[in-house]
Coordinates of C-alpha atoms in Angstrom, one line a residue:
Chain A
X20 CA 0.0 0.0 0.0
X21 CA 1.3 3.3 -1.0
X22 CA 1.0 6.0 1.6
X23 CA 0.9 9.0 -0.8
X24 CA -2.7 9.6 -1.9
X25 CA -1.5 11.4 -4.9
X26 CA -0.2 8.0 -6.2
X27 CA -3.5 6.2 -5.7
X28 CA -5.1 5.1 -8.9
X29 CA -2.1 6.0 -11.0
X30 CA -0.5 3.3 -13.2
X31 CA 2.7 1.9 -11.7
X32 CA 5.7 2.8 -13.6
X33 CA 7.3 -0.7 -13.1
X34 CA 4.3 -2.3 -14.8
X35 CA 3.1 0.2 -17.3
X36 CA 6.3 2.2 -17.9
X37 CA 6.6 5.9 -17.2
X38 CA 3.3 7.7 -17.8
X39 CA 3.4 10.0 -20.8
X40 CA 2.1 13.3 -19.6
X41 CA 2.6 15.1 -23.0
X42 CA -1.1 15.4 -23.5
X43 CA -1.4 17.3 -20.2
X44 CA -0.2 20.6 -21.6
X45 CA 1.8 22.6 -19.0
X46 CA 3.9 24.8 -21.2
X47 CA 2.8 27.2 -23.9
X48 CA -0.3 29.4 -23.7
X49 CA -3.3 28.4 -21.6
X50 CA -5.8 26.9 -24.0
X51 CA -9.2 28.4 -24.1
X52 CA -12.1 27.6 -26.3
X53 CA -10.8 27.9 -29.9
X54 CA -13.9 26.4 -31.5
X55 CA -17.3 25.4 -30.3
X56 CA -18.2 21.8 -29.5
X57 CA -21.9 21.1 -29.1
X58 CA -23.8 23.8 -30.9
X59 CA -27.2 25.2 -31.5
X60 CA -28.2 26.6 -34.9
X61 CA -30.3 29.6 -35.8
X62 CA -32.5 31.8 -33.6
X63 CA -35.1 34.0 -35.3
X64 CA -37.1 36.8 -33.8
X65 CA -39.5 39.6 -34.9
X66 CA -41.1 42.6 -33.3
X67 CA -44.8 43.1 -33.5
X68 CA -47.4 45.5 -32.2
X69 CA -47.0 45.3 -28.4
X70 CA -44.3 42.7 -28.2
X71 CA -41.7 40.4 -29.6
X72 CA -41.8 36.8 -30.9
X73 CA -38.7 34.6 -30.9
X74 CA -38.1 31.0 -32.0
X75 CA -35.3 28.4 -32.1
X76 CA -35.3 24.6 -32.7
X77 CA -34.5 22.1 -29.9
X78 CA -31.4 20.6 -31.4
X79 CA -27.9 20.6 -30.0
X80 CA -25.4 19.3 -32.7
X81 CA -22.0 17.8 -32.2
X82 CA -20.5 18.6 -35.5
X83 CA -22.8 17.0 -38.0
X84 CA -24.2 14.6 -35.4
X85 CA -27.7 15.4 -34.0
X86 CA -26.5 14.9 -30.5
X87 CA -29.2 16.2 -28.2
X88 CA -32.7 16.6 -29.6
X89 CA -34.5 18.2 -26.6
X90 CA -32.4 21.2 -25.7
X91 CA -34.2 24.4 -24.9
X92 CA -32.4 27.2 -26.5
X93 CA -34.8 29.9 -25.4
X94 CA -34.2 31.0 -21.8
X95 CA -36.5 33.2 -19.8
X96 CA -35.2 35.9 -17.6
X97 CA -37.7 36.7 -14.9
X98 CA -40.9 37.6 -16.6
X99 CA -39.4 40.4 -18.7
X100 CA -37.2 39.0 -21.3
X101 CA -36.3 35.9 -23.4
X102 CA -32.8 35.2 -24.6
X103 CA -32.3 33.0 -27.6
X104 CA -28.9 31.3 -27.9
X105 CA -27.1 29.9 -30.9
X106 CA -23.6 28.6 -30.8
X107 CA -21.9 26.6 -28.0
X108 CA -24.4 24.9 -25.7
X109 CA -22.1 24.6 -22.7
X110 CA -21.4 28.4 -22.9
X111 CA -25.2 28.9 -23.1
X112 CA -25.6 26.9 -19.9
X113 CA -22.9 29.0 -18.3
X114 CA -24.6 32.2 -19.3
X115 CA -27.9 30.9 -18.2
X116 CA -26.5 30.1 -14.7
X117 CA -25.0 33.6 -14.7
X118 CA -28.4 35.1 -15.5
X119 CA -30.1 33.0 -12.8
X120 CA -27.8 34.3 -10.2
X121 CA -28.4 37.8 -11.3
X122 CA -32.2 37.3 -11.2
X123 CA -32.0 35.9 -7.7
X124 CA -29.8 38.8 -6.5
X125 CA -32.1 41.3 -8.1
X126 CA -35.2 39.7 -6.5
X127 CA -33.6 39.9 -3.1
X128 CA -32.4 43.5 -3.5
X129 CA -34.2 46.3 -1.9
X130 CA -34.3 48.8 -4.7
X131 CA -37.3 47.2 -6.3
X132 CA -36.2 47.7 -9.9
X133 CA -36.4 44.9 -12.4
X134 CA -34.0 44.5 -15.2
X135 CA -35.6 44.8 -18.6
X136 CA -34.5 43.2 -21.9
X137 CA -32.4 46.3 -22.8
X138 CA -30.5 46.2 -19.5
X139 CA -30.0 42.5 -20.0
X140 CA -28.7 43.0 -23.5
X141 CA -26.2 45.6 -22.3
X142 CA -25.0 43.3 -19.6
X143 CA -24.6 40.3 -21.8
X144 CA -22.8 42.2 -24.6
X145 CA -20.3 43.4 -22.0
X146 CA -19.8 39.9 -20.7
X147 CA -19.2 38.7 -24.3
X148 CA -16.9 41.6 -25.1
X149 CA -14.9 41.1 -21.9
X150 CA -14.4 37.4 -22.6
X151 CA -13.3 38.0 -26.2
X152 CA -10.8 40.6 -24.9
X153 CA -9.4 37.9 -22.7
X154 CA -9.1 35.6 -25.7
X155 CA -11.5 33.3 -24.0
X156 CA -14.7 33.8 -25.9
X157 CA -18.2 32.6 -25.0
X158 CA -18.9 31.0 -28.3
X159 CA -22.5 32.3 -28.7
X160 CA -24.6 34.6 -30.8
X161 CA -27.6 35.7 -28.8
X162 CA -30.8 37.5 -29.4
X163 CA -32.5 39.3 -26.5
X164 CA -36.2 40.0 -26.8
X165 CA -38.5 41.9 -24.4
X166 CA -39.1 45.6 -23.6
X167 CA -37.0 48.7 -23.2
X168 CA -37.1 51.4 -20.5
X169 CA -40.1 53.1 -22.3
X170 CA -42.0 49.7 -22.4
X171 CA -41.6 49.5 -26.1
X172 CA -40.8 46.2 -27.8
X173 CA -37.0 45.6 -27.8
X174 CA -35.0 43.2 -29.9
X175 CA -31.2 43.2 -30.1
X176 CA -28.3 40.9 -30.9
X177 CA -24.9 40.3 -29.4
X178 CA -22.2 37.9 -30.6
X179 CA -19.0 36.3 -29.3
X180 CA -16.9 39.3 -30.3
X181 CA -19.2 41.7 -28.4
X182 CA -20.6 43.2 -31.5
X183 CA -24.2 44.4 -31.0
X184 CA -26.9 45.5 -33.4
X185 CA -30.7 45.9 -33.4
X186 CA -33.4 45.6 -36.1
X187 CA -37.2 45.0 -36.3
X188 CA -36.4 41.4 -37.2
X189 CA -33.2 39.5 -36.5
X190 CA -31.8 36.0 -37.1
X191 CA -28.5 34.3 -36.2
X192 CA -26.5 31.7 -38.1
X193 CA -28.2 30.1 -41.1
X194 CA -31.3 32.1 -40.3
X195 CA -29.5 35.3 -41.3
X196 CA -29.4 33.9 -44.9
X197 CA -32.7 32.0 -45.0
X198 CA -35.1 33.6 -42.5
X199 CA -34.3 37.3 -42.9
X200 CA -35.4 37.5 -46.6
X201 CA -38.7 35.8 -45.6
X202 CA -39.3 38.2 -42.8
X203 CA -38.3 41.2 -44.9
X204 CA -40.8 40.2 -47.6
X205 CA -43.6 39.8 -45.0
X206 CA -42.7 42.9 -43.0
X207 CA -41.1 45.4 -45.3
X208 CA -39.3 48.4 -43.8
X209 CA -42.1 50.8 -44.9
X210 CA -44.5 48.9 -42.8
X211 CA -44.4 50.1 -39.2
X212 CA -44.1 47.6 -36.4
X213 CA -47.4 48.8 -35.0
X214 CA -49.2 47.3 -38.0
X215 CA -47.8 43.8 -37.4
X216 CA -50.1 41.6 -35.3
X217 CA -49.0 39.0 -32.9
X218 CA -50.5 36.2 -35.0
X219 CA -48.8 37.4 -38.1
X220 CA -45.5 37.5 -36.3
X221 CA -45.9 34.0 -34.9
X222 CA -47.0 32.5 -38.2
X223 CA -44.0 34.1 -39.9
X224 CA -41.6 32.6 -37.4
X225 CA -43.2 29.2 -37.8
X226 CA -42.7 29.5 -41.6
X227 CA -39.0 30.5 -41.0
X228 CA -38.4 27.5 -38.8
X229 CA -39.9 25.3 -41.5
X230 CA -37.7 26.7 -44.2
X231 CA -34.7 26.3 -41.9
X232 CA -35.7 22.7 -41.2
X233 CA -35.9 22.1 -45.0
X234 CA -32.5 23.6 -45.8
X235 CA -30.3 23.8 -42.7
X236 CA -28.7 20.4 -42.2
X237 CA -28.1 21.0 -38.5
X238 CA -31.7 21.8 -37.7
X239 CA -34.7 20.0 -36.2
X240 CA -38.5 20.0 -36.7
X241 CA -39.0 20.3 -33.0
X242 CA -38.7 23.9 -31.8
X243 CA -39.5 26.4 -29.1
X244 CA -41.5 29.6 -29.6
X245 CA -41.8 32.4 -27.1
X246 CA -44.1 35.5 -27.3
X247 CA -43.3 38.4 -25.0
X248 CA -46.1 40.9 -24.5
X249 CA -47.0 43.3 -21.7
X250 CA -49.1 40.5 -20.2
X251 CA -46.0 38.3 -19.8
X252 CA -44.1 35.6 -21.5
X253 CA -45.8 32.8 -23.3
X254 CA -43.2 30.1 -24.0
X255 CA -43.9 26.8 -25.8
X256 CA -41.1 24.4 -25.9
X257 CA -42.6 21.4 -27.7
X258 CA -43.6 22.7 -31.0
X259 CA -43.6 20.6 -34.2
X260 CA -43.1 21.8 -37.8
X261 CA -46.6 21.2 -39.3
X262 CA -47.6 20.6 -42.9
X263 CA -44.3 19.5 -44.2
X264 CA -44.1 19.0 -47.9
X265 CA -41.4 16.5 -49.0
X266 CA -43.3 15.8 -52.3
X267 CA -40.3 17.2 -54.2
X268 CA -38.1 14.6 -52.7
X269 CA -39.9 11.9 -54.7
X270 CA -38.6 13.3 -57.9
X271 CA -35.0 13.5 -56.9
X272 CA -32.9 10.6 -58.1
X273 CA -29.2 10.1 -57.6
X274 CA -27.1 13.1 -57.0
X275 CA -28.5 15.6 -59.4
X276 CA -26.4 14.8 -62.4
X277 CA -28.0 11.5 -62.7
X278 CA -31.1 11.7 -64.9
X279 CA -32.9 8.3 -64.4
Chain B
X12 CA 13.4 6.2 -7.3
X13 CA 11.0 8.9 -7.8
X14 CA 10.2 12.3 -6.3
X15 CA 7.3 13.5 -4.3
X16 CA 6.6 17.2 -4.1
X17 CA 10.1 17.8 -5.4
X18 CA 11.7 15.7 -2.7
X19 CA 13.2 12.3 -3.4
X20 CA 11.6 9.4 -1.4
X21 CA 12.5 5.8 -0.9
X22 CA 9.4 4.0 -2.3
X23 CA 10.6 1.2 -4.5
X24 CA 7.9 1.6 -7.1
X25 CA 8.0 4.6 -9.3
X26 CA 5.0 6.8 -10.2
X27 CA 4.9 9.5 -12.7
X28 CA 4.6 12.7 -10.7
X29 CA 6.8 14.8 -12.8
X30 CA 6.0 16.0 -16.3
X31 CA 9.0 16.4 -18.5
X32 CA 7.7 16.4 -22.0
X33 CA 7.1 19.8 -23.5
X34 CA 4.5 20.5 -26.1
X35 CA 5.0 22.8 -29.0
X36 CA 3.3 26.2 -28.6
X37 CA -0.2 26.1 -29.9
X38 CA -1.5 28.8 -32.1
X39 CA -4.7 30.6 -31.3
X40 CA -7.4 30.1 -33.9
X41 CA -9.8 32.6 -32.4
X42 CA -9.6 36.0 -34.1
X43 CA -10.9 38.7 -31.8
X44 CA -11.7 41.2 -34.6
X45 CA -14.2 41.7 -37.3
X46 CA -14.8 44.5 -39.8
X47 CA -18.3 46.0 -39.6
X48 CA -17.7 48.2 -42.6
X49 CA -19.2 51.6 -43.3
X50 CA -17.6 55.0 -43.6
X51 CA -17.4 58.2 -41.6
X52 CA -16.5 61.7 -42.7
X53 CA -15.8 65.0 -40.9
X54 CA -15.5 68.5 -42.2
X55 CA -15.0 71.8 -40.3
X56 CA -16.0 75.3 -41.0
X57 CA -15.3 78.7 -39.4
X58 CA -17.9 78.3 -36.7
X59 CA -19.1 74.7 -37.0
X60 CA -18.0 71.1 -37.5
X61 CA -19.8 68.3 -39.2
X62 CA -19.4 64.6 -38.4
X63 CA -21.2 62.1 -40.5
X64 CA -21.4 58.3 -41.0
X65 CA -23.6 55.8 -42.8
X66 CA -25.7 53.6 -40.6
X67 CA -25.2 50.2 -42.2
X68 CA -23.5 47.4 -40.2
X69 CA -22.1 44.5 -42.1
X70 CA -20.3 41.2 -41.3
X71 CA -18.8 39.8 -44.5
X72 CA -21.5 39.9 -47.2
X73 CA -24.2 40.0 -44.6
X74 CA -26.0 43.2 -43.6
X75 CA -26.5 43.0 -39.8
X76 CA -28.7 46.0 -39.5
X77 CA -29.6 49.1 -41.5
X78 CA -29.5 51.4 -38.5
X79 CA -26.4 51.2 -36.3
X80 CA -25.1 54.7 -35.6
X81 CA -21.4 55.4 -35.9
X82 CA -21.4 59.0 -34.7
X83 CA -21.9 59.7 -31.0
X84 CA -22.3 62.6 -28.6
X85 CA -19.6 62.7 -25.9
X86 CA -20.0 64.0 -22.4
X87 CA -23.8 64.5 -22.5
X88 CA -25.8 64.8 -19.3
X89 CA -27.8 61.7 -19.8
X90 CA -28.4 58.7 -22.1
X91 CA -29.7 60.8 -24.9
X92 CA -26.5 62.8 -25.0
X93 CA -28.2 66.2 -24.4
X94 CA -25.7 68.9 -23.3
X95 CA -22.8 67.3 -25.1
X96 CA -20.2 69.5 -26.7
X97 CA -18.0 66.9 -28.4
X98 CA -18.7 64.4 -31.2
X99 CA -16.9 61.1 -31.8
X100 CA -17.2 58.9 -34.8
X101 CA -15.8 55.4 -34.9
X102 CA -15.6 53.0 -37.8
X103 CA -14.0 49.6 -38.1
X104 CA -14.7 47.0 -35.4
X105 CA -18.0 48.1 -33.9
X106 CA -17.6 46.4 -30.5
X107 CA -14.3 48.2 -30.0
X108 CA -15.9 51.4 -31.2
X109 CA -18.6 51.0 -28.7
X110 CA -16.2 50.4 -25.9
X111 CA -14.0 53.3 -26.9
X112 CA -17.0 55.6 -27.1
X113 CA -18.1 54.6 -23.6
X114 CA -14.7 55.1 -22.1
X115 CA -14.2 58.5 -23.6
X116 CA -17.7 59.5 -22.6
X117 CA -16.9 58.5 -19.0
X118 CA -13.6 60.4 -19.1
X119 CA -15.3 63.6 -20.3
X120 CA -18.0 63.3 -17.7
X121 CA -15.5 62.7 -14.9
X122 CA -13.5 65.7 -16.0
X123 CA -16.6 67.9 -15.6
X124 CA -17.3 66.5 -12.1
X125 CA -13.7 66.9 -11.0
X126 CA -12.9 70.3 -12.5
X127 CA -16.3 71.9 -12.6
X128 CA -15.9 72.9 -16.3
X129 CA -16.3 71.2 -19.6
X130 CA -13.3 69.5 -21.2
X131 CA -11.9 71.4 -24.1
X132 CA -11.8 69.6 -27.5
X133 CA -8.0 69.8 -27.5
X134 CA -7.7 68.1 -24.1
X135 CA -10.3 65.5 -25.1
X136 CA -8.3 64.9 -28.3
X137 CA -5.1 64.2 -26.4
X138 CA -6.9 62.0 -23.9
X139 CA -8.4 59.9 -26.8
X140 CA -5.0 59.5 -28.2
X141 CA -3.7 58.2 -24.8
X142 CA -6.7 55.8 -24.5
X143 CA -5.9 54.3 -27.9
X144 CA -2.2 54.1 -27.3
X145 CA -2.7 52.4 -23.9
X146 CA -4.0 49.4 -26.0
X147 CA -1.0 49.6 -28.4
X148 CA -0.5 45.8 -28.3
X149 CA -4.2 44.8 -28.5
X150 CA -5.6 47.8 -30.3
X151 CA -9.1 49.2 -30.5
X152 CA -9.5 48.3 -34.2
X153 CA -11.2 51.6 -35.2
X154 CA -10.5 54.8 -37.0
X155 CA -11.8 57.5 -34.8
X156 CA -12.7 61.1 -35.7
X157 CA -13.3 63.7 -32.9
X158 CA -15.1 67.0 -33.6
X159 CA -16.0 70.0 -31.6
X160 CA -15.4 73.8 -31.3
X161 CA -12.0 75.1 -30.2
X162 CA -11.4 77.9 -27.7
X163 CA -11.9 80.5 -30.4
X164 CA -15.2 78.9 -31.5
X165 CA -13.8 77.6 -34.7
X166 CA -14.6 74.1 -35.9
X167 CA -12.1 71.5 -34.7
X168 CA -11.5 68.1 -36.1
X169 CA -9.1 65.4 -35.0
X170 CA -8.5 62.2 -36.8
X171 CA -6.8 59.0 -35.4
X172 CA -5.3 55.8 -36.4
X173 CA -6.1 52.6 -34.3
X174 CA -3.1 53.1 -32.0
X175 CA -3.6 56.7 -31.3
X176 CA -1.6 58.8 -33.8
X177 CA -3.6 61.9 -34.3
X178 CA -3.7 65.2 -36.1
X179 CA -6.0 68.2 -36.4
X180 CA -7.4 68.6 -39.9
X181 CA -9.9 70.5 -41.9
X182 CA -11.5 67.3 -43.2
X183 CA -11.1 63.6 -43.0
X184 CA -12.8 60.5 -44.4
X185 CA -12.4 57.1 -42.6
X186 CA -13.6 53.6 -43.0
X187 CA -14.1 51.3 -45.9
X188 CA -14.9 54.0 -48.5
X189 CA -12.2 56.5 -47.2
X190 CA -10.2 55.9 -50.3
X191 CA -13.2 56.9 -52.4
X192 CA -14.2 60.0 -50.4
X193 CA -10.9 61.4 -49.4
X194 CA -9.7 62.5 -52.9
X195 CA -13.0 64.2 -53.4
X196 CA -12.6 66.1 -50.2
X197 CA -9.0 67.1 -51.1
X198 CA -10.4 68.6 -54.2
X199 CA -13.6 70.2 -52.9
X200 CA -12.6 71.3 -49.4
X201 CA -8.8 71.9 -49.7
X202 CA -9.1 72.9 -53.4
X203 CA -6.2 70.5 -54.4
X204 CA -5.5 70.6 -58.1
X205 CA -7.6 73.7 -58.5
X206 CA -5.9 76.8 -59.9
X207 CA -6.9 80.4 -60.5
X208 CA -7.7 80.6 -64.2
X209 CA -5.3 82.7 -66.2
X210 CA -3.0 83.4 -63.2
X211 CA 0.1 82.1 -65.0
X212 CA 1.6 80.2 -67.9
X213 CA 1.6 76.4 -67.9
X214 CA 2.7 75.0 -64.6
X215 CA 3.2 78.4 -63.1
X216 CA -0.5 78.7 -62.3
X217 CA -1.4 80.0 -58.9
X218 CA -3.2 77.4 -56.7
X219 CA -6.6 78.3 -55.4
X220 CA -6.4 79.0 -51.7
X221 CA -8.5 76.9 -49.4
X222 CA -10.9 78.8 -47.2
X223 CA -13.4 77.6 -44.6
X224 CA -16.7 76.7 -46.4
X225 CA -20.2 77.8 -45.4
X226 CA -22.4 75.2 -43.7
X227 CA -24.8 74.5 -46.5
X228 CA -22.0 73.9 -48.9
X229 CA -20.4 71.4 -46.5
X230 CA -23.7 69.6 -45.9
X231 CA -24.1 69.2 -49.6
X232 CA -20.5 67.9 -49.9
X233 CA -21.1 65.3 -47.2
X234 CA -24.3 64.2 -48.9
X235 CA -22.6 64.0 -52.3
X236 CA -19.7 62.1 -50.9
X237 CA -21.9 59.5 -49.4
X238 CA -24.3 59.1 -52.3
X239 CA -21.3 58.5 -54.5
X240 CA -19.6 56.1 -52.0
X241 CA -22.9 54.1 -51.9
X242 CA -22.7 53.5 -55.6
X243 CA -19.2 52.1 -55.5
X244 CA -18.8 50.4 -52.2
X245 CA -21.0 47.5 -51.0
X246 CA -20.4 48.1 -47.3
X247 CA -21.8 51.7 -47.4
X248 CA -25.5 52.5 -47.6
X249 CA -28.9 52.5 -45.9
X250 CA -28.8 55.9 -44.1
X251 CA -26.6 58.9 -43.5
X252 CA -26.4 60.2 -40.0
X253 CA -25.0 63.8 -39.8
X254 CA -24.2 65.6 -36.6
X255 CA -23.6 69.4 -36.8
X256 CA -22.0 71.1 -33.9
X257 CA -22.3 74.9 -33.5
X258 CA -22.2 77.3 -30.6
X259 CA -26.0 76.7 -30.4
X260 CA -25.5 73.0 -29.7
X261 CA -25.6 69.7 -31.7
X262 CA -28.0 69.1 -34.5
X263 CA -28.7 65.6 -35.8
X264 CA -29.8 65.1 -39.4
X265 CA -30.8 61.8 -40.9
X266 CA -30.8 61.3 -44.7
X267 CA -31.8 58.1 -46.3
X268 CA -29.3 56.4 -48.7
X269 CA -29.8 53.6 -51.1
X270 CA -30.4 50.2 -49.4
X271 CA -29.2 47.9 -52.2

């Protein structure tokens, strides 16, 4: 029996030969996340008269593997805001834990203020910017939906570099290519947000998720949808893409170049 | 014989406590910058200064948003920037630009609280240079332009490189379309390559002397510069935000640009 606990469980050198510690990197720079591992794909969101709607599918991919098929990527903050995460899922869980601790602290505080979506977005963008400045990024692109100080619908984005921007409709990842053109056609810039109804916004997001399901290989037909209004947050996490049309698939043979 | 906590001990069996193998230095694959595109432009007159920038934000070939301001009021009394007497424009990496703007804003505010008077543009210009140079080895990746009125009430304009080199100028264009706008400004503001007709033979012509331009002329030049830049540069467009600083205060003008 060896009396040094540090030696317990270690392979004995006389049997196994000296342990090769080369994979335990002790020299060189400290390694931080240089690429994401388990990732979530697009988040789409749109403002409407009196609120914001936001949607994301329930998939967490590990490269091209559909690894976790029941991951909720829309997170509630109190009853004022919803944050949609794309990118690294472990970093999402870290940020979620961070937000939970803030929520608890705020609820116990005596000042009685509640953090709105705008405050939250400012905070998160600073967290992301700080981490990128330390060369240790939180590998996420997030959308924050809720209300600003004037109780007007608020929708803004922040990414792993700390870049922020806002628009009446936003999408991350693949959605920036596939969903934005759909949303822009449905809700052109000339049309004020006040004219867009809640139902219209929700229907549009469902359509976007469907298109993403058709064309984004790292997507899923199960998704979450949240609607934030002055009445509160309505979040549904077990939605299914309805009325799928795979009829076109019947006609596809081979790899395109093949005719019959 | 092996060692434990650096001390040799007499255990017969060896365990691998020490790590000798060194690993080659790993390269970071995370790049902490991005180019958010757009252009800014500043021109001074005898009793005013204009700072302008387009409002498009891009990431590669994607348009993030059509309204992300690049020109900011510095040292205002509140969030809206009322009471400010200095303007700052930042173009390049938007997250750094935001951080830089917030730092300078805090500095100018603190100056007022500590000294009981507003910071002069000259002092603010030197301070901005110092802030930029402090991050000499991890720079704020932005081209900044600072504008205000000097002690004599004349328009003052200072332009910077990302590491803090700065210079007072009559006019300056920065950002992605700087190379398109700057030669236009050289000709139209500083009258470069303009000669007084009939003032001499051949190359002995007398150059036209540059004089401060009236405000309406400058505003027209700014608009022309941007409408032209929009035609020839894909990262410039959507909207033109102009801030005019005079002894009466700061006036903000928005002028739509082509969104294609």
